[in-house]
PDB file of C-alpha atoms in Angstrom:
ATOM      1  CA  MET E1136     -30.537  63.575 -49.657  1.00 83.00           C
ATOM      2  CA  GLU E1137     -31.140  67.324 -49.876  1.00 94.00           C
ATOM      3  CA  LEU E1138     -34.055  68.760 -47.926  1.00 97.00           C
ATOM      4  CA  LYS E1139     -36.382  71.208 -49.662  1.00 97.00           C
ATOM      5  CA  PHE E1140     -36.998  74.329 -47.599  1.00 97.00           C
ATOM      6  CA  ASP E1141     -39.752  76.700 -48.752  1.00 97.00           C
ATOM      7  CA  GLU E1142     -39.277  80.224 -50.076  1.00 97.00           C
ATOM      8  CA  LYS E1143     -38.933  81.478 -46.487  1.00 96.00           C
ATOM      9  CA  GLY E1144     -36.259  78.903 -45.734  1.00 97.00           C
ATOM     10  CA  LEU E1145     -38.583  76.781 -43.578  1.00 98.00           C
ATOM     11  CA  ILE E1146     -39.637  73.135 -43.489  1.00 98.00           C
ATOM     12  CA  PRO E1147     -42.629  71.785 -41.497  1.00 98.00           C
ATOM     13  CA  ALA E1148     -41.723  69.409 -38.663  1.00 98.00           C
ATOM     14  CA  ILE E1149     -44.366  67.046 -37.296  1.00 98.00           C
ATOM     15  CA  VAL E1150     -43.362  66.137 -33.740  1.00 97.00           C
ATOM     16  CA  GLN E1151     -44.463  62.654 -32.640  1.00 96.00           C
ATOM     17  CA  ASP E1152     -44.214  60.855 -29.305  1.00 91.00           C
ATOM     18  CA  HIS E1153     -41.705  58.019 -29.671  1.00 90.00           C
ATOM     19  CA  TYR E1154     -43.592  55.665 -27.355  1.00 82.00           C
ATOM     20  CA  THR E1155     -47.261  56.329 -28.108  1.00 79.00           C
ATOM     21  CA  LYS E1156     -46.866  57.620 -31.710  1.00 84.00           C
ATOM     22  CA  GLU E1157     -49.252  60.448 -30.822  1.00 86.00           C
ATOM     23  CA  VAL E1158     -48.802  63.610 -32.892  1.00 93.00           C
ATOM     24  CA  LEU E1159     -47.703  66.278 -30.426  1.00 95.00           C
ATOM     25  CA  THR E1160     -47.357  69.426 -32.485  1.00 96.00           C
ATOM     26  CA  LEU E1161     -46.599  70.928 -35.885  1.00 97.00           C
ATOM     27  CA  ALA E1162     -43.729  73.393 -35.919  1.00 97.00           C
ATOM     28  CA  TYR E1163     -41.225  74.752 -38.419  1.00 98.00           C
ATOM     29  CA  MET E1164     -37.478  74.500 -38.736  1.00 98.00           C
ATOM     30  CA  ASN E1165     -34.933  76.366 -40.792  1.00 97.00           C
ATOM     31  CA  ALA E1166     -31.487  75.049 -41.633  1.00 97.00           C
ATOM     32  CA  GLU E1167     -30.000  76.504 -38.448  1.00 97.00           C
ATOM     33  CA  SER E1168     -32.650  75.156 -36.055  1.00 97.00           C
ATOM     34  CA  LEU E1169     -32.430  71.722 -37.689  1.00 98.00           C
ATOM     35  CA  ALA E1170     -28.647  71.719 -37.252  1.00 97.00           C
ATOM     36  CA  ILE E1171     -29.060  72.718 -33.578  1.00 97.00           C
ATOM     37  CA  THR E1172     -31.664  69.973 -33.093  1.00 98.00           C
ATOM     38  CA  ILE E1173     -29.301  67.354 -34.489  1.00 97.00           C
ATOM     39  CA  ASP E1174     -26.288  68.704 -32.600  1.00 97.00           C
ATOM     40  CA  GLU E1175     -28.022  69.043 -29.206  1.00 96.00           C
ATOM     41  CA  GLY E1176     -30.378  66.063 -29.492  1.00 97.00           C
ATOM     42  CA  ARG E1177     -33.387  68.172 -28.478  1.00 97.00           C
ATOM     43  CA  THR E1178     -35.928  70.015 -30.573  1.00 98.00           C
ATOM     44  CA  CYS E1179     -35.207  73.538 -31.714  1.00 97.00           C
ATOM     45  CA  PHE E1180     -37.625  75.339 -34.034  1.00 97.00           C
ATOM     46  CA  TRP E1181     -37.992  78.637 -35.847  1.00 97.00           C
ATOM     47  CA  SER E1182     -40.754  80.813 -34.413  1.00 95.00           C
ATOM     48  CA  ARG E1183     -42.623  82.416 -37.301  1.00 95.00           C
ATOM     49  CA  SER E1184     -44.408  84.861 -34.985  1.00 93.00           C
ATOM     50  CA  ARG E1185     -41.284  86.037 -33.124  1.00 94.00           C
ATOM     51  CA  GLN E1186     -38.883  85.495 -36.007  1.00 95.00           C
ATOM     52  CA  GLU E1187     -36.298  83.811 -33.816  1.00 95.00           C
ATOM     53  CA  LEU E1188     -34.928  80.427 -32.798  1.00 97.00           C
ATOM     54  CA  TRP E1189     -37.026  78.585 -30.224  1.00 93.00           C
ATOM     55  CA  ARG E1190     -35.640  75.711 -28.168  1.00 95.00           C
ATOM     56  CA  LYS E1191     -38.591  73.681 -26.879  1.00 95.00           C
ATOM     57  CA  GLY E1192     -38.588  73.681 -23.074  1.00 92.00           C
ATOM     58  CA  GLU E1193     -36.114  76.553 -22.735  1.00 89.00           C
ATOM     59  CA  THR E1194     -38.463  78.401 -20.365  1.00 89.00           C
ATOM     60  CA  SER E1195     -41.082  75.749 -19.493  1.00 90.00           C
ATOM     61  CA  GLY E1196     -38.699  72.855 -18.893  1.00 91.00           C
ATOM     62  CA  ASN E1197     -40.798  70.660 -21.207  1.00 93.00           C
ATOM     63  CA  VAL E1198     -37.822  69.483 -23.241  1.00 95.00           C
ATOM     64  CA  GLN E1199     -38.207  67.062 -26.157  1.00 96.00           C
ATOM     65  CA  ARG E1200     -35.312  64.607 -26.593  1.00 96.00           C
ATOM     66  CA  VAL E1201     -34.933  63.585 -30.234  1.00 97.00           C
ATOM     67  CA  VAL E1202     -34.988  59.890 -31.120  1.00 96.00           C
ATOM     68  CA  SER E1203     -35.115  60.173 -34.911  1.00 97.00           C
ATOM     69  CA  ILE E1204     -35.795  62.584 -37.767  1.00 98.00           C
ATOM     70  CA  THR E1205     -37.302  61.311 -41.018  1.00 97.00           C
ATOM     71  CA  ALA E1206     -38.077  63.181 -44.229  1.00 97.00           C
ATOM     72  CA  ASP E1207     -41.058  62.403 -46.453  1.00 97.00           C
ATOM     73  CA  CYS E1208     -40.805  61.174 -50.054  1.00 95.00           C
ATOM     74  CA  ASP E1209     -40.527  64.736 -51.424  1.00 96.00           C
ATOM     75  CA  ALA E1210     -38.002  65.775 -48.763  1.00 96.00           C
ATOM     76  CA  ASP E1211     -40.118  68.836 -47.942  1.00 97.00           C
ATOM     77  CA  ALA E1212     -41.509  67.772 -44.547  1.00 98.00           C
ATOM     78  CA  LEU E1213     -40.087  66.095 -41.446  1.00 98.00           C
ATOM     79  CA  VAL E1214     -41.319  63.728 -38.755  1.00 98.00           C
ATOM     80  CA  VAL E1215     -39.415  64.173 -35.500  1.00 98.00           C
ATOM     81  CA  GLU E1216     -39.847  61.369 -32.957  1.00 97.00           C
ATOM     82  CA  VAL E1217     -39.181  62.530 -29.415  1.00 95.00           C
ATOM     83  CA  VAL E1218     -39.238  61.481 -25.798  1.00 92.00           C
ATOM     84  CA  LYS E1219     -40.981  64.391 -24.132  1.00 92.00           C
ATOM     85  CA  GLU E1220     -40.512  65.730 -20.641  1.00 90.00           C
ATOM     86  CA  GLY E1221     -43.852  67.286 -19.772  1.00 87.00           C
ATOM     87  CA  PRO E1222     -46.710  68.599 -21.939  1.00 89.00           C
ATOM     88  CA  ALA E1223     -46.059  69.465 -25.580  1.00 91.00           C
ATOM     89  CA  CYS E1224     -48.675  72.223 -25.770  1.00 91.00           C
ATOM     90  CA  HIS E1225     -48.397  75.697 -24.235  1.00 87.00           C
ATOM     91  CA  THR E1226     -51.921  75.178 -22.847  1.00 88.00           C
ATOM     92  CA  GLY E1227     -50.634  72.368 -20.636  1.00 85.00           C
ATOM     93  CA  ALA E1228     -52.161  69.629 -22.795  1.00 84.00           C
ATOM     94  CA  GLN E1229     -49.996  66.643 -23.660  1.00 85.00           C
ATOM     95  CA  SER E1230     -50.542  67.306 -27.375  1.00 90.00           C
ATOM     96  CA  CYS E1231     -51.489  70.439 -29.301  1.00 93.00           C
ATOM     97  CA  PHE E1232     -54.075  68.367 -31.173  1.00 90.00           C
ATOM     98  CA  PHE E1233     -56.977  68.015 -28.742  1.00 85.00           C
ATOM     99  CA  GLN E1234     -59.875  69.842 -30.406  1.00 84.00           C
ATOM    100  CA  PRO E1235     -62.103  67.271 -32.156  1.00 81.00           C
ATOM    101  CA  VAL E1236     -63.429  68.164 -35.596  1.00 89.00           C
ATOM    102  CA  TYR E1237     -64.622  64.732 -36.736  1.00 84.00           C
ATOM    103  CA  LEU E1238     -64.473  61.242 -35.243  1.00 76.00           C
ATOM    104  CA  ASP E1239     -65.533  57.882 -36.648  1.00 77.00           C
ATOM    105  CA  LYS E1240     -66.052  55.930 -33.430  1.00 69.00           C
ATOM    106  CA  GLU E1241     -65.979  52.588 -35.250  1.00 67.00           C
ATOM    107  CA  LEU E1242     -62.607  53.246 -36.856  1.00 67.00           C
ATOM    108  CA  LYS E1243     -60.973  55.133 -33.991  1.00 69.00           C
ATOM    109  CA  ALA E1244     -58.328  52.799 -32.626  1.00 71.00           C
ATOM    110  CA  PHE E1245     -58.096  52.061 -28.926  1.00 78.00           C
ATOM    111  CA  SER E1246     -54.816  52.914 -27.237  1.00 82.00           C
ATOM    112  CA  TYR E1247     -53.562  52.496 -23.697  1.00 87.00           C
ATOM    113  CA  GLU E1248     -52.265  56.067 -23.821  1.00 84.00           C
ATOM    114  CA  GLY E1249     -55.732  57.303 -24.784  1.00 83.00           C
ATOM    115  CA  LEU E1250     -57.315  55.390 -21.908  1.00 89.00           C
ATOM    116  CA  TYR E1251     -54.637  56.686 -19.535  1.00 91.00           C
ATOM    117  CA  GLN E1252     -55.332  60.283 -20.521  1.00 87.00           C
ATOM    118  CA  LEU E1253     -59.075  59.737 -20.076  1.00 88.00           C
ATOM    119  CA  ILE E1254     -58.524  58.292 -16.585  1.00 93.00           C
ATOM    120  CA  ARG E1255     -56.170  61.121 -15.654  1.00 91.00           C
ATOM    121  CA  GLY E1256     -58.812  63.592 -16.784  1.00 89.00           C
ATOM    122  CA  ARG E1257     -61.227  62.147 -14.215  1.00 91.00           C
ATOM    123  CA  LYS E1258     -58.636  62.949 -11.545  1.00 93.00           C
ATOM    124  CA  THR E1259     -57.701  66.452 -12.684  1.00 89.00           C
ATOM    125  CA  ARG E1260     -61.250  67.351 -13.721  1.00 87.00           C
ATOM    126  CA  PRO E1261     -63.561  65.344 -11.408  1.00 89.00           C
ATOM    127  CA  ARG E1262     -66.907  64.364 -12.896  1.00 87.00           C
ATOM    128  CA  GLU E1263     -69.929  63.758 -10.701  1.00 89.00           C
ATOM    129  CA  GLY E1264     -71.189  60.184 -10.955  1.00 91.00           C
ATOM    130  CA  SER E1265     -67.929  58.905 -12.460  1.00 93.00           C
ATOM    131  CA  TYR E1266     -66.675  55.644 -10.947  1.00 96.00           C
ATOM    132  CA  THR E1267     -63.104  56.654 -11.786  1.00 96.00           C
ATOM    133  CA  THR E1268     -63.483  59.979  -9.992  1.00 95.00           C
ATOM    134  CA  TYR E1269     -64.963  58.053  -7.034  1.00 96.00           C
ATOM    135  CA  LEU E1270     -61.842  55.869  -6.830  1.00 97.00           C
ATOM    136  CA  PHE E1271     -59.554  58.905  -6.792  1.00 97.00           C
ATOM    137  CA  GLU E1272     -61.670  60.559  -4.116  1.00 97.00           C
ATOM    138  CA  LYS E1273     -61.436  57.426  -1.929  1.00 97.00           C
ATOM    139  CA  GLY E1274     -57.663  57.372  -2.340  1.00 97.00           C
ATOM    140  CA  LEU E1275     -54.831  54.873  -2.606  1.00 97.00           C
ATOM    141  CA  ASP E1276     -56.145  52.255  -0.159  1.00 97.00           C
ATOM    142  CA  LYS E1277     -59.397  51.879  -2.115  1.00 97.00           C
ATOM    143  CA  ILE E1278     -57.560  51.676  -5.427  1.00 98.00           C
ATOM    144  CA  LEU E1279     -55.171  49.028  -4.092  1.00 98.00           C
ATOM    145  CA  LYS E1280     -58.102  47.033  -2.754  1.00 98.00           C
ATOM    146  CA  LYS E1281     -59.720  47.022  -6.195  1.00 97.00           C
ATOM    147  CA  VAL E1282     -56.461  45.988  -7.892  1.00 98.00           C
ATOM    148  CA  GLY E1283     -56.196  43.068  -5.456  1.00 98.00           C
ATOM    149  CA  GLU E1284     -59.807  42.039  -6.032  1.00 97.00           C
ATOM    150  CA  GLU E1285     -59.380  42.108  -9.805  1.00 97.00           C
ATOM    151  CA  CYS E1286     -56.186  40.018  -9.563  1.00 97.00           C
ATOM    152  CA  THR E1287     -58.192  37.399  -7.697  1.00 97.00           C
ATOM    153  CA  GLU E1288     -60.948  37.483 -10.317  1.00 97.00           C
ATOM    154  CA  VAL E1289     -58.385  36.884 -13.072  1.00 97.00           C
ATOM    155  CA  ILE E1290     -57.028  33.861 -11.199  1.00 98.00           C
ATOM    156  CA  ILE E1291     -60.522  32.444 -10.662  1.00 97.00           C
ATOM    157  CA  GLY E1292     -61.417  32.831 -14.345  1.00 96.00           C
ATOM    158  CA  ALA E1293     -58.166  31.229 -15.467  1.00 97.00           C
ATOM    159  CA  CYS E1294     -58.526  28.323 -13.001  1.00 97.00           C
ATOM    160  CA  LYS E1295     -61.918  27.588 -14.530  1.00 96.00           C
ATOM    161  CA  GLN E1296     -60.258  27.765 -17.975  1.00 95.00           C
ATOM    162  CA  ASP E1297     -63.031  30.149 -18.964  1.00 95.00           C
ATOM    163  CA  GLN E1298     -61.436  32.289 -21.665  1.00 96.00           C
ATOM    164  CA  GLU E1299     -64.271  34.801 -22.001  1.00 95.00           C
ATOM    165  CA  GLU E1300     -64.433  35.423 -18.264  1.00 96.00           C
ATOM    166  CA  THR E1301     -60.656  35.679 -18.006  1.00 97.00           C
ATOM    167  CA  VAL E1302     -60.490  38.251 -20.822  1.00 96.00           C
ATOM    168  CA  TYR E1303     -63.201  40.281 -19.064  1.00 96.00           C
ATOM    169  CA  GLU E1304     -61.379  40.172 -15.738  1.00 97.00           C
ATOM    170  CA  ILE E1305     -57.992  41.004 -17.273  1.00 97.00           C
ATOM    171  CA  ALA E1306     -59.597  44.100 -18.840  1.00 96.00           C
ATOM    172  CA  ASP E1307     -60.949  45.074 -15.413  1.00 97.00           C
ATOM    173  CA  LEU E1308     -57.502  44.552 -13.901  1.00 97.00           C
ATOM    174  CA  ALA E1309     -55.806  46.617 -16.626  1.00 97.00           C
ATOM    175  CA  TYR E1310     -58.209  49.492 -16.004  1.00 97.00           C
ATOM    176  CA  HIS E1311     -57.697  49.491 -12.236  1.00 98.00           C
ATOM    177  CA  VAL E1312     -53.911  49.233 -12.660  1.00 98.00           C
ATOM    178  CA  MET E1313     -54.091  52.357 -14.835  1.00 97.00           C
ATOM    179  CA  VAL E1314     -56.051  54.139 -12.119  1.00 98.00           C
ATOM    180  CA  LEU E1315     -53.240  53.168  -9.729  1.00 98.00           C
ATOM    181  CA  MET E1316     -50.651  54.454 -12.202  1.00 97.00           C
ATOM    182  CA  VAL E1317     -52.369  57.838 -12.434  1.00 96.00           C
ATOM    183  CA  GLN E1318     -52.664  58.010  -8.653  1.00 97.00           C
ATOM    184  CA  MET E1319     -48.921  57.379  -8.300  1.00 97.00           C
ATOM    185  CA  GLY E1320     -47.832  59.567 -11.214  1.00 95.00           C
ATOM    186  CA  ILE E1321     -46.626  56.609 -13.290  1.00 96.00           C
ATOM    187  CA  GLU E1322     -47.103  57.093 -17.046  1.00 91.00           C
ATOM    188  CA  VAL E1323     -47.556  54.544 -19.827  1.00 91.00           C
ATOM    189  CA  LYS E1324     -44.120  55.436 -21.177  1.00 88.00           C
ATOM    190  CA  ASP E1325     -42.555  54.517 -17.820  1.00 90.00           C
ATOM    191  CA  ILE E1326     -43.860  50.959 -18.188  1.00 92.00           C
ATOM    192  CA  THR E1327     -42.885  50.888 -21.873  1.00 87.00           C
ATOM    193  CA  GLU E1328     -39.349  51.992 -21.037  1.00 85.00           C
ATOM    194  CA  GLU E1329     -39.033  49.307 -18.356  1.00 88.00           C
ATOM    195  CA  LEU E1330     -40.200  46.609 -20.764  1.00 86.00           C
ATOM    196  CA  GLU E1331     -37.826  47.885 -23.454  1.00 82.00           C
ATOM    197  CA  LYS E1332     -34.900  47.479 -21.066  1.00 82.00           C
ATOM    198  CA  ARG E1333     -35.619  43.772 -20.748  1.00 77.00           C
ATOM    199  CA  HIS E1334     -35.979  42.818 -24.417  1.00 62.00           C
ATOM    200  CA  VAL E1335     -35.858  39.071 -23.855  1.00 55.00           C
ATOM    201  CA  VAL E1336     -39.111  37.681 -22.459  1.00 56.00           C
ATOM    202  CA  ASP E1337     -37.700  34.196 -22.026  1.00 58.00           C
ATOM    203  CA  ARG E1338     -35.002  35.254 -19.567  1.00 59.00           C
ATOM    204  CA  LYS E1339     -35.926  35.298 -15.906  1.00 59.00           C
ATOM    205  CA  VAL E1340     -35.763  38.943 -14.865  1.00 54.00           C
ATOM    206  CA  LYS E1341     -36.071  38.625 -11.106  1.00 57.00           C
ATOM    207  CA  GLN E1342     -35.010  35.630  -9.044  1.00 50.00           C
ATOM    208  CA  GLU E1343     -37.541  34.275  -6.604  1.00 50.00           C
ATOM    209  CA  ARG E1344     -36.500  34.463  -2.997  1.00 49.00           C
ATOM    210  CA  MET E1345     -35.318  31.259  -1.426  1.00 44.00           C
ATOM    211  CA  GLN E1346     -37.855  29.848   1.038  1.00 44.00           C
TER     212      GLN E1346
END
C-alpha cells in the first residue's frame, strides 16, 4: 500500500488512546516523521507552524508510545493508536478535543473514562455542593469507609437475590471505587492493563491463604 501525502508532503494523523479509544489530537506527518515514528515506536509529527520535526513529549515528557498505525480506505489519512504518558494537549487536558459544540445527550455513550475524568475534575476544580468534592475534602479514610459500606450493600442485595437492588448497589460501588482511584492516582488504563495481563478469567489468579 502506498500512502497519499498532500501537495505539501503531509498526511493527517488522528491520534487515539489505545485503551479508551478517545481521540487525543489531530496532527500531521510527513514521510520522515512517519518513518521516525515507526522506527522509534513513539509519535513524531511535522509542525506546520514551526516547519520542523516534532517528537511528542520531547520537552514535556508526555510521550505517546505507538501501538498501531492504520490508514483509511483512500490511504490519505492515518489513525495512530497510542499509550500516552501524561496529557495529550499542550493546555494540560488529556485530549485536545474538550470544547463542546453539540451534544445529543440521549446518544452520547457512557464510558468509564468519561466518568473518571468527571470525578477527577471535582478534585482538581472543587465545586461547592458537590458530593464528590466533599469526599475528596474529607480524605482517604472517608472514601475507604464509603467503599466498604457499598461493598456491604452489594452483598446484602445479592443475598436477597434482588437483581434491581444489586445493580443499583454495584453502580454505587463502582462510583466510589473510582473516587478512590482518583484519590490514589490510579487511572482506568492501569486497571485495564492489569486485566489484560491475566487474559484467562477461568484461571485462579491469586491463591487463597491457608487457614
